[in-house]
mmCIF file of C-alpha atoms in Angstrom:
data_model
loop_
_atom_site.group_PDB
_atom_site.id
_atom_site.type_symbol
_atom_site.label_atom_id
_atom_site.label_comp_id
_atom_site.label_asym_id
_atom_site.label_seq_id
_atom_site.Cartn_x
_atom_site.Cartn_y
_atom_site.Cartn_z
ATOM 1 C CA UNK J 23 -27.350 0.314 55.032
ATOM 2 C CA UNK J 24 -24.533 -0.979 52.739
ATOM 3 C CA UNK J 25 -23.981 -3.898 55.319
ATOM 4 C CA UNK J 26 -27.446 -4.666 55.262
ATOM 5 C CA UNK J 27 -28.200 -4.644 51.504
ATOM 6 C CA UNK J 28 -25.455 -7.295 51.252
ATOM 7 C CA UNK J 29 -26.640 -8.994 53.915
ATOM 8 C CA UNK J 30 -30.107 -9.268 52.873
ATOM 9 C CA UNK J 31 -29.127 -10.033 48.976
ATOM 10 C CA UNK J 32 -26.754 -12.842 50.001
ATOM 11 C CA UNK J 33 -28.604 -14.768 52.976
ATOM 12 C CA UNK J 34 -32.154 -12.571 52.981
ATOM 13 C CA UNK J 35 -34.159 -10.829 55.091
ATOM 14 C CA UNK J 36 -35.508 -14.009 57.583
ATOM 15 C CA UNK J 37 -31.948 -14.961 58.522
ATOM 16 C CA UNK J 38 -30.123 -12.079 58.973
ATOM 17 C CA UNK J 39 -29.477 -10.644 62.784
ATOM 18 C CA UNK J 40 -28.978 -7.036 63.509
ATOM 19 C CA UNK J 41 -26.015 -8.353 64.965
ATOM 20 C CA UNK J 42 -24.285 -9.644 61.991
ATOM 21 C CA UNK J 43 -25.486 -6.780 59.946
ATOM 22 C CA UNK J 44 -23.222 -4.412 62.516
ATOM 23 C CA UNK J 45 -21.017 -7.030 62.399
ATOM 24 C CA UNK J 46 -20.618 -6.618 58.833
ATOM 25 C CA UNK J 47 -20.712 -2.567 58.963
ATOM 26 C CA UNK J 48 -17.436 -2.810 62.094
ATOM 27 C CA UNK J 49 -20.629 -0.719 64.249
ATOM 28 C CA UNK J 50 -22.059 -2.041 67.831
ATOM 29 C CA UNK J 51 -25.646 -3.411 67.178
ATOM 30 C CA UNK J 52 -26.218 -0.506 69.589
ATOM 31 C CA UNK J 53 -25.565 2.308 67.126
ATOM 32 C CA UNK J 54 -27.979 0.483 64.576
ATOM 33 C CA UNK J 55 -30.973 0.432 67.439
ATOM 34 C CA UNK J 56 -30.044 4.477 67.496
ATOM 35 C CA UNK J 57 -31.215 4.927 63.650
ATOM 36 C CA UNK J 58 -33.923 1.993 63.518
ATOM 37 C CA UNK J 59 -36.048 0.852 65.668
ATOM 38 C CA UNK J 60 -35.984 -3.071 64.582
ATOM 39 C CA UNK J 61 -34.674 -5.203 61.708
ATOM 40 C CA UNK J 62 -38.057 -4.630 60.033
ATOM 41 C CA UNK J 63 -37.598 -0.591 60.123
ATOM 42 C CA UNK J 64 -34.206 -1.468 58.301
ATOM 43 C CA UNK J 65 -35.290 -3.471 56.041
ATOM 44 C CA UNK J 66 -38.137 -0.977 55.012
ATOM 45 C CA UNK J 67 -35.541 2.177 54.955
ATOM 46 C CA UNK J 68 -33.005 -0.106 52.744
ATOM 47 C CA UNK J 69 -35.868 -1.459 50.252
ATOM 48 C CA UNK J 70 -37.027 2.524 49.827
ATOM 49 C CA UNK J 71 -33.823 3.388 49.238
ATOM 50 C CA UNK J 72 -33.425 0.891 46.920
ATOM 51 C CA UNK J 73 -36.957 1.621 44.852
ATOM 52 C CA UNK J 74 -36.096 6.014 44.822
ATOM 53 C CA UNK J 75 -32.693 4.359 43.275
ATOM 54 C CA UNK J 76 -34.370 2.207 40.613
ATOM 55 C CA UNK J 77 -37.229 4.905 39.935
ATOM 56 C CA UNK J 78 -34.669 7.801 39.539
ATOM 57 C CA UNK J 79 -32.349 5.553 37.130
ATOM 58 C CA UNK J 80 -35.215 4.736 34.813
ATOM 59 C CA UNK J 81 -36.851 8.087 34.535
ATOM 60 C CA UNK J 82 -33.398 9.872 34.790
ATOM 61 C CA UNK J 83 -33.261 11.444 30.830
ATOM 62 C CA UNK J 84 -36.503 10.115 29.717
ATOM 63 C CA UNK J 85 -37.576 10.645 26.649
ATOM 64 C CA UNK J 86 -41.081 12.683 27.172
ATOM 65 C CA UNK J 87 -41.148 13.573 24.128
ATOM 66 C CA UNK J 88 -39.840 10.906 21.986
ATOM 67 C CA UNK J 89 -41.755 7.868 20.590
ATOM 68 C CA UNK J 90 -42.852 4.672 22.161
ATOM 69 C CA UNK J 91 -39.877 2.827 20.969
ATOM 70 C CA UNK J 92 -37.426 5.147 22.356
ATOM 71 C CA UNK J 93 -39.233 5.519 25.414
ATOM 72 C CA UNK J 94 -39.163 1.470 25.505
ATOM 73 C CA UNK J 95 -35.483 1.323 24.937
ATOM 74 C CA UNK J 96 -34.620 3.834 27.466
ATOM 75 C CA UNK J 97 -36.644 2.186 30.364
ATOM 76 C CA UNK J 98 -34.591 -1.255 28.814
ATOM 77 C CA UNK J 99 -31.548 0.240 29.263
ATOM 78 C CA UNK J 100 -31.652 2.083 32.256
ATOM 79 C CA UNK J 101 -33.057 -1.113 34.037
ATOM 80 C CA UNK J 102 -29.915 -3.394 32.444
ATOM 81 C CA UNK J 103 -27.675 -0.451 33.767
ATOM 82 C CA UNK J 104 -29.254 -0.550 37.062
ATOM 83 C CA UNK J 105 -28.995 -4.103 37.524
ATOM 84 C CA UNK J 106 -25.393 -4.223 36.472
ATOM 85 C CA UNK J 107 -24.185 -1.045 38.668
ATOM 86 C CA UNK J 108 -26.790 -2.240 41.960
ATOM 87 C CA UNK J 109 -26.994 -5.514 41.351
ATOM 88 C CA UNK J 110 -28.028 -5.889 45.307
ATOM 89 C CA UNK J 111 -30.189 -3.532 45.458
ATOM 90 C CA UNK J 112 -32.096 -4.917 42.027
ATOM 91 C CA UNK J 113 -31.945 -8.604 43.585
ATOM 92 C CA UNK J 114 -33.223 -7.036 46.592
ATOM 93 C CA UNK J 115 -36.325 -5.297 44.702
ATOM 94 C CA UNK J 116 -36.603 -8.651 43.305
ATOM 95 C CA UNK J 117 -36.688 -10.521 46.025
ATOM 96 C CA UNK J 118 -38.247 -9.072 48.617
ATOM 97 C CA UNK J 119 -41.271 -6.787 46.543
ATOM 98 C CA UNK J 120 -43.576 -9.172 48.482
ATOM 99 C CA UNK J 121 -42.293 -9.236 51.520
ATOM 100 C CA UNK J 122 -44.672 -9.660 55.164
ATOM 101 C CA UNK J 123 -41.749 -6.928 56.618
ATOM 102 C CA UNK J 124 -42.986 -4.142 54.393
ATOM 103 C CA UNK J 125 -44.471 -0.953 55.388
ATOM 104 C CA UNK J 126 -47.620 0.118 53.663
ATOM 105 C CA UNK J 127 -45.131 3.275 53.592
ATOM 106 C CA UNK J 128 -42.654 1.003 51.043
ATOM 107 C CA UNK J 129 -45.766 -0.581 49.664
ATOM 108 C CA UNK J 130 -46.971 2.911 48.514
ATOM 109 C CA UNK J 131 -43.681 3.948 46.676
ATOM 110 C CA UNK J 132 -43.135 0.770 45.152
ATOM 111 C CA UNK J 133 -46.792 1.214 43.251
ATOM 112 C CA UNK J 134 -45.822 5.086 42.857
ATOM 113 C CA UNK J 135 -42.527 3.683 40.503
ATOM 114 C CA UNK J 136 -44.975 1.396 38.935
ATOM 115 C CA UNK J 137 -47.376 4.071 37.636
ATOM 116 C CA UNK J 138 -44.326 5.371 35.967
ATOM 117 C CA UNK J 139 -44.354 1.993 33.959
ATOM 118 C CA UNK J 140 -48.455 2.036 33.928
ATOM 119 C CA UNK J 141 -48.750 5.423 32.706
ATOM 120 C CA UNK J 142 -45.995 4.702 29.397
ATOM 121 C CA UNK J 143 -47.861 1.484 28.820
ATOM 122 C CA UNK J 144 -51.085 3.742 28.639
ATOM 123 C CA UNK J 145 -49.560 6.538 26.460
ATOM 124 C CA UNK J 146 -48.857 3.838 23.814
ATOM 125 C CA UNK J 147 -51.977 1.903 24.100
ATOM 126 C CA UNK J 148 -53.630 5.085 23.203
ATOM 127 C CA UNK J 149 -51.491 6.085 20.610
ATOM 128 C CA UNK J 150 -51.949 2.584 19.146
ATOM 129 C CA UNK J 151 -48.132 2.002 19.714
ATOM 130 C CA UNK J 152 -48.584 -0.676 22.270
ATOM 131 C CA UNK J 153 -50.352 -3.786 22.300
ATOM 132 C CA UNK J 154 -54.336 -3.528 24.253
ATOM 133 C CA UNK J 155 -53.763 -5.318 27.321
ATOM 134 C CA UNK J 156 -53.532 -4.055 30.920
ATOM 135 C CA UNK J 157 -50.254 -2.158 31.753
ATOM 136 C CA UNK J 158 -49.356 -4.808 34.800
ATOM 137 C CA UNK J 159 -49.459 -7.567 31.866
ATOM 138 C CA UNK J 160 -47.524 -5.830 29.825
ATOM 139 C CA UNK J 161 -44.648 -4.924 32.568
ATOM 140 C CA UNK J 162 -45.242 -8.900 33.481
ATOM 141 C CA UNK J 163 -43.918 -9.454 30.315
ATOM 142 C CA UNK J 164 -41.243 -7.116 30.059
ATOM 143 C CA UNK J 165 -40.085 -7.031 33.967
ATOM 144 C CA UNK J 166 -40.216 -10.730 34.388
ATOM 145 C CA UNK J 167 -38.537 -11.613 31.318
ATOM 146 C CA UNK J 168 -35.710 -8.866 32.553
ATOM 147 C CA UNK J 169 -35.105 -10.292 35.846
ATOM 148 C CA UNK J 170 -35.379 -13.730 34.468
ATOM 149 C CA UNK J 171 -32.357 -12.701 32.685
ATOM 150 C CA UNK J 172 -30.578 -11.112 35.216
ATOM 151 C CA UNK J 173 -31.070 -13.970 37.663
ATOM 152 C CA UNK J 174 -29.594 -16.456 34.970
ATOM 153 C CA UNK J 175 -26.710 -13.949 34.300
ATOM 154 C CA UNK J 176 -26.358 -13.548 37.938
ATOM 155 C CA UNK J 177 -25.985 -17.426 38.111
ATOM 156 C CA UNK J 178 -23.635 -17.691 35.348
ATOM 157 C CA UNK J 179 -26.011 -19.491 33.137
ATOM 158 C CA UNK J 180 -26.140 -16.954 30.462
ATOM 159 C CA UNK J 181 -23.358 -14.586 29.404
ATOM 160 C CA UNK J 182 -24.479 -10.986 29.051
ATOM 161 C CA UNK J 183 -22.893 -9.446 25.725
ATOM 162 C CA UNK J 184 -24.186 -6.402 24.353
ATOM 163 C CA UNK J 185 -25.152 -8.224 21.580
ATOM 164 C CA UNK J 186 -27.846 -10.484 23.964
ATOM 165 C CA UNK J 187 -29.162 -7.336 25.397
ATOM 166 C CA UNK J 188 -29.985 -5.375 22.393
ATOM 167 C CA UNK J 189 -31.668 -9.037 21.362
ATOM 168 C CA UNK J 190 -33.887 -9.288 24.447
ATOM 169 C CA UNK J 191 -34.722 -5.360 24.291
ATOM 170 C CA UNK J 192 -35.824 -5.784 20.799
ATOM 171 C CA UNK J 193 -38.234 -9.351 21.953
ATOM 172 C CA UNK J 194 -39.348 -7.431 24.802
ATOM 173 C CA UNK J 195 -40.384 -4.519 22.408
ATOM 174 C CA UNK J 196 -42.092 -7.239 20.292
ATOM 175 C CA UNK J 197 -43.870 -8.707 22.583
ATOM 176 C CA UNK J 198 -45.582 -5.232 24.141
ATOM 177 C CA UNK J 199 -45.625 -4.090 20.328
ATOM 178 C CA UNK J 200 -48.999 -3.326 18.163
ATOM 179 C CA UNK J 201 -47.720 -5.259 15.127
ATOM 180 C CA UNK J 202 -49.281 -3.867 11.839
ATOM 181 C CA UNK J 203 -51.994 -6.328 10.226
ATOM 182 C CA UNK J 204 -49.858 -7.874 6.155
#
């Protein structure tokens, strides 16, 4: 699985062979045809592997019962620590979320870890913490400005500092944000 993750991540899905994945992994091609059927099975085992990962790292010490800020900044943070500790398996979320390949069985628990996202969004619209618009505008905003970021600090462009992430947590949080009317 590790073999194929950075397989997938560095050259993607369309180009990669079995055989150079158990290349990579010192295996025959053989013993991956025991465990999966076809690239595609692979693929769909490795990308749900990769979305129970990036669900259990956001929700892992969430804040149920703290406010819609510091339920905001621990979703932030867990996804920046996620992306800096499986940065594959975040490019590969990334990359392949749309992917022909996919199972409706990966399909299915990649929109379960989105109602995670959907249902916060909610909570605060109806506390009037959050701004009214639907919840997969709102995680438009936030995700895709956070792998935006990612893929520039991934390409050296921008240099991550602790002091740029707490800066793009707090825009993010301003953009989702009911602002009060003065």
């Amino acid at each position: 699985m590790s073999a194929a993750l950075e397989l997938f991540a560095e050259q993607g899905f369309e180009t990669t062979t079995v055989p150079m994945i158990a290349d990579k992994a010192v295996v025959g091609a053989g013993t991956i045809y025991r465990y999966f059927t076809n690239k595609e099975a692979l693929g769909n085992a490795l990308f749900q592997d990769c979305v129970r990962q990036f669900s259990e790292a956001i929700q892992r010490g969430y804040p149920a019962e703290g406010n819609a800020r510091e339920q905001f900044r621990h979703i932030f943070c867990r996804m920046v620590e996620f992306a800096k500790e499986q940065e594959r398996a975040f490019y590969l979320l990334e990359t392949h979320r749309h992917a022909r390949y996919l199972s409706e069985e990966s399909h299915e628990l990649f929109r379960e870890m989105m109602e995670f996202l959907r249902a916060y969004f909610r909570a605060g619209r109806e506390q009037g913490t959050i701004r009214s618009m639907p919840s997969d505008a709102l995680i438009a905003i936030v995700y895709g400005a956070f792998a935006a970021l990612y893929k520039a600090i991934r390409a050296g462009k921008i240099q991550e500092t602790p002091d740029l992430i707490d800066s793009v947590e707090q825009a993010c949080w301003d953009a989702v944000r009911v602002h009060p009317h003065g």
